[in-house]
XYZ file of N, CA and C in Angstrom:
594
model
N -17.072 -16.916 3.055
C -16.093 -17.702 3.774
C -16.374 -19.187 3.565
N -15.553 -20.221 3.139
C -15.163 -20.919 3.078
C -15.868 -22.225 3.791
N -15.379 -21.812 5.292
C -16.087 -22.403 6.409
C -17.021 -22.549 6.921
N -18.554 -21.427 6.546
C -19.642 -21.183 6.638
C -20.032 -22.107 5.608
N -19.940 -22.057 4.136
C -20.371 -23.575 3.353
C -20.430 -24.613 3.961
N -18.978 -25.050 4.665
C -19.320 -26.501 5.108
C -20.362 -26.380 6.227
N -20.374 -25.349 6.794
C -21.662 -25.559 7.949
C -23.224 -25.711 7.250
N -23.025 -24.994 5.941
C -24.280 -25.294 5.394
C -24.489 -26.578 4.912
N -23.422 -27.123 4.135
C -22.801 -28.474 3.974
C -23.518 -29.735 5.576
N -23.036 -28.896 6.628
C -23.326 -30.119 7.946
C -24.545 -29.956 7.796
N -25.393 -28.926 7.616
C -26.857 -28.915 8.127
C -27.507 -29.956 7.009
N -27.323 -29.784 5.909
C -27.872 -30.860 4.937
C -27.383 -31.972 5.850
N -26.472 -32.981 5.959
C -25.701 -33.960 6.233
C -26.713 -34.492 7.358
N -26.971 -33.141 8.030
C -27.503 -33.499 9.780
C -29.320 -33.764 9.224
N -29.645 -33.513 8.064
C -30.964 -33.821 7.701
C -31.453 -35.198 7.112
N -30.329 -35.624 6.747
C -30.539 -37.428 6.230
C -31.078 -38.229 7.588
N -30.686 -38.103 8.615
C -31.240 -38.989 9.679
C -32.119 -38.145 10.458
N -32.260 -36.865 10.488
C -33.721 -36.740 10.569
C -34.841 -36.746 10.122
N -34.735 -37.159 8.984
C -35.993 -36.905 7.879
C -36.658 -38.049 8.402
N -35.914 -39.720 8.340
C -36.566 -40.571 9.133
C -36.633 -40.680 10.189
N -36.459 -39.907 11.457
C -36.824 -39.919 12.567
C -38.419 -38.750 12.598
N -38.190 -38.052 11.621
C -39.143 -36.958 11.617
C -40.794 -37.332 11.270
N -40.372 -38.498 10.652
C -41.736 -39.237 9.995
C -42.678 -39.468 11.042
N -42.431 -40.421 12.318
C -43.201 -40.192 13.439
C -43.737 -39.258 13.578
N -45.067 -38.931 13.273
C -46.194 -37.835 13.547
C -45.660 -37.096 15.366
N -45.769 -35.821 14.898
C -45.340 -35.298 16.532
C -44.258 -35.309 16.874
N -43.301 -35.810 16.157
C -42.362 -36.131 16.877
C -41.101 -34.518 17.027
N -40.642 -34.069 17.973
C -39.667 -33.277 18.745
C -37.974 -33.936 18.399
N -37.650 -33.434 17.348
C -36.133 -34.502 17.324
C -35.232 -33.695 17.524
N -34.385 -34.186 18.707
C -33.222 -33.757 19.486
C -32.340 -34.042 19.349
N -31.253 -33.067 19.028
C -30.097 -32.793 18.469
C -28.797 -32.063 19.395
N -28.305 -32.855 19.424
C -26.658 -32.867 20.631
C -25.632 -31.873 19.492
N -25.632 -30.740 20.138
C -24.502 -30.551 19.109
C -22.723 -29.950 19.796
N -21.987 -30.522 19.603
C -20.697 -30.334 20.497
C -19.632 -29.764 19.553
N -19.541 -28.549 20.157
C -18.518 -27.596 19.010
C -18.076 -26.146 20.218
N -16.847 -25.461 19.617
C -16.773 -24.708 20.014
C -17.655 -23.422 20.695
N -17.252 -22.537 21.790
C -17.632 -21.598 22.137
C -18.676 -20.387 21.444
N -19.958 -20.229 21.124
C -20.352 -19.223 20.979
C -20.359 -18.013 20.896
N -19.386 -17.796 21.895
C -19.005 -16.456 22.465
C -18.131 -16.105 21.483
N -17.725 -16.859 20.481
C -16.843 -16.080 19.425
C -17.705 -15.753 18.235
N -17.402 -14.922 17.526
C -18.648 -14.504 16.529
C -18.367 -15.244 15.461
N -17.651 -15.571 14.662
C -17.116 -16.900 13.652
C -17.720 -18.174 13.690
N -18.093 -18.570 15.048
C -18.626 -19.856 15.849
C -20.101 -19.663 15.619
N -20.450 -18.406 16.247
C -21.830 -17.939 16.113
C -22.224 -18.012 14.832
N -21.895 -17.682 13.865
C -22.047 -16.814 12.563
C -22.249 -18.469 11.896
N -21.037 -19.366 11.917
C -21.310 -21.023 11.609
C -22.366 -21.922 12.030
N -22.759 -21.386 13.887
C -23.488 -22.270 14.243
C -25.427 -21.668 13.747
N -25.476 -20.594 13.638
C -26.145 -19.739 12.801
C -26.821 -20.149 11.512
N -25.332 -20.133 10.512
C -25.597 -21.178 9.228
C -26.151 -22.331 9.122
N -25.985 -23.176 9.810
C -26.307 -24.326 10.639
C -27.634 -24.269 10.679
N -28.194 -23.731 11.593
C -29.530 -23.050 11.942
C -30.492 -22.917 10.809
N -29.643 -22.600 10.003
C -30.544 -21.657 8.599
C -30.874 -22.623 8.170
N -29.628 -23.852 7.699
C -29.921 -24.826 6.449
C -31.008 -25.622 6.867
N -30.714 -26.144 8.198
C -32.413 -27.179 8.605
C -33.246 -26.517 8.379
N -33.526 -24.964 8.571
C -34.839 -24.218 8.766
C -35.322 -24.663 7.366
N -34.028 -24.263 6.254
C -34.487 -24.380 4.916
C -35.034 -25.859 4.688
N -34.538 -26.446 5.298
C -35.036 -28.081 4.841
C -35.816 -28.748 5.702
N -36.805 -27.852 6.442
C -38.081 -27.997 6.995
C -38.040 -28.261 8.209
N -36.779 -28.157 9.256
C -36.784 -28.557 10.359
C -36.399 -26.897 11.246
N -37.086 -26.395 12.484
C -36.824 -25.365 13.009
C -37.016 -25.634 14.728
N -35.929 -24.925 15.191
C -36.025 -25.295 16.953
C -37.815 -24.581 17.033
N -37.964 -25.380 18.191
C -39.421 -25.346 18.977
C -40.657 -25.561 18.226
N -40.313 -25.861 17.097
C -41.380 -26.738 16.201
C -40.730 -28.087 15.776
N -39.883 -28.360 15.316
C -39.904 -29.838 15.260
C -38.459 -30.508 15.647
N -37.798 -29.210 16.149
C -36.224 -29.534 16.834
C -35.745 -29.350 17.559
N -35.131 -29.695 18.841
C -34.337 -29.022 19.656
C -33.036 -29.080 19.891
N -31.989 -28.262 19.839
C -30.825 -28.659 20.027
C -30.296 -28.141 21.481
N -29.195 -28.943 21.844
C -28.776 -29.130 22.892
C -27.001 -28.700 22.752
N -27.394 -27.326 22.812
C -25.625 -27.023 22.451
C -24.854 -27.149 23.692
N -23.545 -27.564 23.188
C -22.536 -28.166 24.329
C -21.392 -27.158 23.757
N -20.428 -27.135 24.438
C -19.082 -26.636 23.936
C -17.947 -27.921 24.577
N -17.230 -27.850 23.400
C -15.768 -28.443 23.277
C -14.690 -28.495 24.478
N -14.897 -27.017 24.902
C -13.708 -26.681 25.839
C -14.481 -26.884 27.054
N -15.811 -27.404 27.886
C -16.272 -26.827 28.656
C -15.505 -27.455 29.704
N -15.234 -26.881 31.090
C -14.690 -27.200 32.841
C -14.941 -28.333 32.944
N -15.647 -28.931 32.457
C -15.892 -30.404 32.850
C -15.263 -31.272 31.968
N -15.028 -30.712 30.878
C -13.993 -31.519 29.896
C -15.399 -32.583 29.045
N -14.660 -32.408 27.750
C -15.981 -33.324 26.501
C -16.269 -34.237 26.694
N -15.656 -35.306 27.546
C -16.368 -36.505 27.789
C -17.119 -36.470 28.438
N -17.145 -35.748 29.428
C -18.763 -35.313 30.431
C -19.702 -34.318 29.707
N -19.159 -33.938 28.805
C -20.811 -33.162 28.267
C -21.304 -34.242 27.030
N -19.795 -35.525 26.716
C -20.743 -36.291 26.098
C -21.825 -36.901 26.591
N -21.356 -37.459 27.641
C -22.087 -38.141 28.510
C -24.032 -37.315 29.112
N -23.715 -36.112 29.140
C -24.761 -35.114 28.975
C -25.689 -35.484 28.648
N -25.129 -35.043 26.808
C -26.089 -35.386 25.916
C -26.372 -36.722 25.919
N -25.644 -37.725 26.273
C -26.599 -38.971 26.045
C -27.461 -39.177 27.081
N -27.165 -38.641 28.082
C -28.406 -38.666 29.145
C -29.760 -37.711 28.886
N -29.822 -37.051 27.753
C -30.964 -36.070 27.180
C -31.465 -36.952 25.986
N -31.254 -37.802 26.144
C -31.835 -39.105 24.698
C -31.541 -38.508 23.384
N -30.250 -37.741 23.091
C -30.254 -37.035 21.903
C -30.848 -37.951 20.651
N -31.719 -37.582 19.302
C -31.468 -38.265 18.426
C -30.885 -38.333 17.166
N -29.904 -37.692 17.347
C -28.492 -37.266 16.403
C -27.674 -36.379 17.161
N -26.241 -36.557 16.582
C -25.283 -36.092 17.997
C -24.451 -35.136 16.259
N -24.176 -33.955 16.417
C -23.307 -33.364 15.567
C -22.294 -32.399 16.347
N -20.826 -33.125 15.476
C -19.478 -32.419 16.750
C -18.590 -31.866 15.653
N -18.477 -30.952 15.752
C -17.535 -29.753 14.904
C -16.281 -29.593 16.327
N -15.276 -29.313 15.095
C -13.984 -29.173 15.853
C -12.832 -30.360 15.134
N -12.681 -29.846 16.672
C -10.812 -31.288 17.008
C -11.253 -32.187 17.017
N -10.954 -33.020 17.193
C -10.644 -34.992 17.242
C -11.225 -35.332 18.460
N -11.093 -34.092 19.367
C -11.795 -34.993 20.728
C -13.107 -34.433 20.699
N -13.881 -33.585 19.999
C -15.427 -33.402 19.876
C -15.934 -35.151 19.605
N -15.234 -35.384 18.468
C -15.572 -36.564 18.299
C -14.975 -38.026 18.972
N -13.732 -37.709 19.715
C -13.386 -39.118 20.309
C -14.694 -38.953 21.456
N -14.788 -37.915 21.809
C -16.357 -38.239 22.906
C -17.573 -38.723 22.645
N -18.112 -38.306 21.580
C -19.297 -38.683 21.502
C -19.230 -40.250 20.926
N -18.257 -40.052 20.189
C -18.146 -41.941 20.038
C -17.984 -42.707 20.951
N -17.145 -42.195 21.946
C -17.088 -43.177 23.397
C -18.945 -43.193 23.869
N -19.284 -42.197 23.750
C -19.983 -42.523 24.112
C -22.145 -43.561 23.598
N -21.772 -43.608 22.740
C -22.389 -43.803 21.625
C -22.102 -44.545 20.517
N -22.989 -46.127 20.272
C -22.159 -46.537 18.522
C -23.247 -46.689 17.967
N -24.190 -45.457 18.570
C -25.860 -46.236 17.766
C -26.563 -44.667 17.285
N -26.448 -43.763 17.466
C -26.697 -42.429 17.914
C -26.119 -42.008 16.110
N -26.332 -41.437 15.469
C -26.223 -40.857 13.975
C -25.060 -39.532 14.696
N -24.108 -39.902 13.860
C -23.216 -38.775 14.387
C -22.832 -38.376 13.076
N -23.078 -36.444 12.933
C -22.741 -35.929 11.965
C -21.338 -35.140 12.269
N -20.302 -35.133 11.173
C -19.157 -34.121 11.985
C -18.601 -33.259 11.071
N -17.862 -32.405 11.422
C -17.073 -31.389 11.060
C -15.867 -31.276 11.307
N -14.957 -32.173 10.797
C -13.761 -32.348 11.196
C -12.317 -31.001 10.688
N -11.948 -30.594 11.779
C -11.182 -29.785 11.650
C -9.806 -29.951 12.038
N -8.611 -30.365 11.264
C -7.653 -30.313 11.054
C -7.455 -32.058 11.652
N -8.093 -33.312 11.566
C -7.444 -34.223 11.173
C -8.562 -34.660 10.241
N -8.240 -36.316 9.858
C -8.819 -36.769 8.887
C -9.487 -37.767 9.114
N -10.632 -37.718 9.347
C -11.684 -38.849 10.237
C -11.538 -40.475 9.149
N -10.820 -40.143 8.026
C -10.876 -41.641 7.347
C -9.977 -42.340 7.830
N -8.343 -41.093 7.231
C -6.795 -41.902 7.835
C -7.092 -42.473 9.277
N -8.359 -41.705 10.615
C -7.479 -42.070 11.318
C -9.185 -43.290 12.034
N -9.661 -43.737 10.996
C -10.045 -45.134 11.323
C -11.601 -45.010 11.919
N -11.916 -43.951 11.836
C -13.509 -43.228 12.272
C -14.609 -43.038 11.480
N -14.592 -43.553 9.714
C -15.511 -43.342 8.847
C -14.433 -44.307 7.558
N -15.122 -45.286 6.670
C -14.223 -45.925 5.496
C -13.763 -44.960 4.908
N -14.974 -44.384 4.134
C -14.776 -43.105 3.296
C -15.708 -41.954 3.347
N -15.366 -41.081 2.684
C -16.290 -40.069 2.325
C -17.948 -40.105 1.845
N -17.771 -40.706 0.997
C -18.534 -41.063 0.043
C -19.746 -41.957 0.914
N -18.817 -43.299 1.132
C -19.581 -44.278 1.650
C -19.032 -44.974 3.000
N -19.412 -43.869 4.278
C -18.307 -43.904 5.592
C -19.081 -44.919 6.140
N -20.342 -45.583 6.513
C -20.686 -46.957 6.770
C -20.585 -46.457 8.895
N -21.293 -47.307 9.041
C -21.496 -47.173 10.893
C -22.534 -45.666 10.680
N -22.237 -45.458 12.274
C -23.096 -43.939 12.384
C -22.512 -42.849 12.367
N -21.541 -42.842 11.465
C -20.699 -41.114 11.298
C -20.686 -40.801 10.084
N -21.158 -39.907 9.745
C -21.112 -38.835 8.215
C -20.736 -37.831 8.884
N -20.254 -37.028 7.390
C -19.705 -35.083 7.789
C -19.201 -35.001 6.710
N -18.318 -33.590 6.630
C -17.222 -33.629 6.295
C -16.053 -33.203 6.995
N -14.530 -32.773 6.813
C -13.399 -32.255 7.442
C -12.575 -31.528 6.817
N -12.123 -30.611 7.182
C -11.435 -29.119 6.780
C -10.612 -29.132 7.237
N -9.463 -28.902 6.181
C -8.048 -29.160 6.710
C -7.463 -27.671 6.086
N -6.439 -27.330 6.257
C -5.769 -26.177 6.072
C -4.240 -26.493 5.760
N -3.839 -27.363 4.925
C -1.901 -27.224 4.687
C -1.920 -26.031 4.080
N -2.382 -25.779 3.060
C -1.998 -24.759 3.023
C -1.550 -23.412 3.703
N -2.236 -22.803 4.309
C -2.486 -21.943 5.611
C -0.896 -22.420 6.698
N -0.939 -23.907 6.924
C 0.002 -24.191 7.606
C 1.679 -23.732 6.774
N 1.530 -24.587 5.666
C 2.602 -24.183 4.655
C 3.047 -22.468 4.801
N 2.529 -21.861 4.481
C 2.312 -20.427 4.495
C 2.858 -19.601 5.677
N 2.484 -20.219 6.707
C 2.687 -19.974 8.268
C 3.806 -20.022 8.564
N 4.535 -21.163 8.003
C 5.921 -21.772 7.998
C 6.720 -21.125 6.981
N 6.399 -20.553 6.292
C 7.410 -19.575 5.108
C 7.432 -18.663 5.739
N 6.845 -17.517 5.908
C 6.678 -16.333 6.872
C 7.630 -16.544 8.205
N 7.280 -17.646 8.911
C 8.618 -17.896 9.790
C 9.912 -18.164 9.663
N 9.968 -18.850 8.592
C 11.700 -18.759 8.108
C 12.235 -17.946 7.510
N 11.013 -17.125 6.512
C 11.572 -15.613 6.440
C 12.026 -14.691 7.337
N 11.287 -14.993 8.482
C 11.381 -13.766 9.640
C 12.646 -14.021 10.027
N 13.157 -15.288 9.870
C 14.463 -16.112 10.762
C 15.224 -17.246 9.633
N 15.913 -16.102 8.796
C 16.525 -17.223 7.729
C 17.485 -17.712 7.846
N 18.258 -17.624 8.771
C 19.533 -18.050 9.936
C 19.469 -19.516 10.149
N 17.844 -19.514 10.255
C 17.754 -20.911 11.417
C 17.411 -22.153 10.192
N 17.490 -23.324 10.769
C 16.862 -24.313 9.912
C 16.428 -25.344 10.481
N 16.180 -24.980 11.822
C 15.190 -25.987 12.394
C 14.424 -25.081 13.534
N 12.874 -25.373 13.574
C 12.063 -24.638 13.877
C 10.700 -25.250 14.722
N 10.758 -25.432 16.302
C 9.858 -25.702 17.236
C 8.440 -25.398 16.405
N 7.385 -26.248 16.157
C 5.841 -25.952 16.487
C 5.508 -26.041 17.386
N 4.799 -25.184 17.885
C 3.742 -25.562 19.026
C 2.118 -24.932 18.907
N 1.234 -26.304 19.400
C -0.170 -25.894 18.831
C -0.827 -26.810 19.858
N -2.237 -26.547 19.932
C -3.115 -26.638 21.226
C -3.214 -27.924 20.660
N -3.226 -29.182 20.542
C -4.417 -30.557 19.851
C -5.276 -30.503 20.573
N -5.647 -29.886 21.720
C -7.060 -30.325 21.815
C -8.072 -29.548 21.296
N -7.347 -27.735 20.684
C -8.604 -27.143 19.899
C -8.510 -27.180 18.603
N -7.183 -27.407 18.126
C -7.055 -27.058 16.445
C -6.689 -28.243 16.080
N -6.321 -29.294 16.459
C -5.756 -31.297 16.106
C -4.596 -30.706 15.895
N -3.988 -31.374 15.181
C -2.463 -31.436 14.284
C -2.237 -30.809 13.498
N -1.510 -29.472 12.851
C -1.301 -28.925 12.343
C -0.390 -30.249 10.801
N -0.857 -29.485 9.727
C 0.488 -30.139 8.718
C 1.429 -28.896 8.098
N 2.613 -29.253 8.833
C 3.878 -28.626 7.979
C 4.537 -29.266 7.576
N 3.797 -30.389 7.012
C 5.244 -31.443 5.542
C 4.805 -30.143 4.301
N 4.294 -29.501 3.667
C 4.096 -28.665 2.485
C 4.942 -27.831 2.624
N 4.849 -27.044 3.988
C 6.049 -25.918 4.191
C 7.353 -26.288 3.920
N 7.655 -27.494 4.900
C 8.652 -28.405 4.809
C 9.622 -28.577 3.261
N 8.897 -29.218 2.378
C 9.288 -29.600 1.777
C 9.658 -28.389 0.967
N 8.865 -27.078 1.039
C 8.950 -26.003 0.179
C 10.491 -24.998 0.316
N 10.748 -25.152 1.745
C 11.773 -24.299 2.214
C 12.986 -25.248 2.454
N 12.824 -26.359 2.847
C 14.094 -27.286 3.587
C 14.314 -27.427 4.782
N 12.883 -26.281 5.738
C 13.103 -26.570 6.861
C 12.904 -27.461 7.600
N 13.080 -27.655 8.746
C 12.576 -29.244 9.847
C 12.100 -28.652 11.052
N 10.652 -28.675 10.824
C 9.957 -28.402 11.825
C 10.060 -29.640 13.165
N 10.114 -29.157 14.351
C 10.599 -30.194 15.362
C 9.416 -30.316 16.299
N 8.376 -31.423 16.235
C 7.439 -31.948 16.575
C 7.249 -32.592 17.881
N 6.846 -31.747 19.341
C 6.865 -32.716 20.716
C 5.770 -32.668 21.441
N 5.147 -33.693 21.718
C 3.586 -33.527 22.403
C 4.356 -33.199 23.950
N 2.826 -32.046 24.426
C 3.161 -32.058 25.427
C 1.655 -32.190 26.307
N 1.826 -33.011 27.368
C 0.847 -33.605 28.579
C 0.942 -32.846 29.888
């Protein structure tokens, strides 16, 4: 799967700023990590991968790491479990997910090494890293987008309903961001009709 790479992908990513924090003899380096639910096995199975790649690159919980897992969705809402972790002196903060894993920990934090996993927007377009390559401040990662998948989603629906030619989305932004159906769009002629709701 696809998605398990990039988690192996984050765990390297999440090892550049520990290697120099790690140098301090003794040192315990603590790791904030804010991402979806556990309780799903996909999540598990990623946050898992995760797990593996530091082990491989010399870092393992209760010998020289601890992480501090948070979830995305939790009752208290992400800005209070950002706030959490910064009250646990994290020393690297890594947030997989939506846009608001990461609008939190940046609120809360512009000094803190933040690694991410951006899922379904684009942490460059939207002003959170320069580039890829060379994103500058304290955010590296990468982000996983899906038009395709979306495109796809949107054919299947106008197949089901070839009558129609204009067609409601509706999608969570606070677990999956923004869906893109300009690919579908442009493929079929349909007009997907776009309305936030609060």
């Amino acid at each position: 799967m696809r998605r398990r790479k990039f988690i192996a992908l984050l765990g390297s990513a999440a090892a550049w700023p520990l290697a120099a924090r790690a140098q301090q003899a003794g040192k315990v380096i603590r790791i904030g990590f804010i991402g979806a639910s556990l309780n799903s096995s996909g999540m598990m199975a990623q946050y898992q991968a995760f797990l593996t790649e530091l082990q491989e690159l010399g870092f393992s919980e209760g010998r020289n790491i601890t992480v501090d897992y948070r979830r995305v969705d939790d009752p208290r809402g992400p800005f209070a479990i950002a706030a959490e972790l910064m009250r646990l002196q994290v020393d690297l903060i890594v947030a997989t997910g939506p846009e608001v894993a990461l609008q939190a920990v940046v609120g809360a934090s512009r000094s803190i090494p933040i690694v991410i996993m951006a899922i379904q927007y684009d942490p460059i377009q939207r002003g959170y890293v320069s580039s890829l390559a060379r994103p500058g401040g304290n955010i590296t990662g990468v982000f996983y987008r899906q038009p395709e998948l979306a495109a796809k989603q949107l054919e299947i629906l106008m197949q089901a309903f070839p009558e129609r030619s204009r067609l409601a989305v509706l999608y969570d932004t606070f677990r999956c961001g923004i869906p893109d159906h300009n690919g579908g769009r442009r493929a079929n002629g349909a007009r997907p009709v776009e309305s936030v709701l609060r």
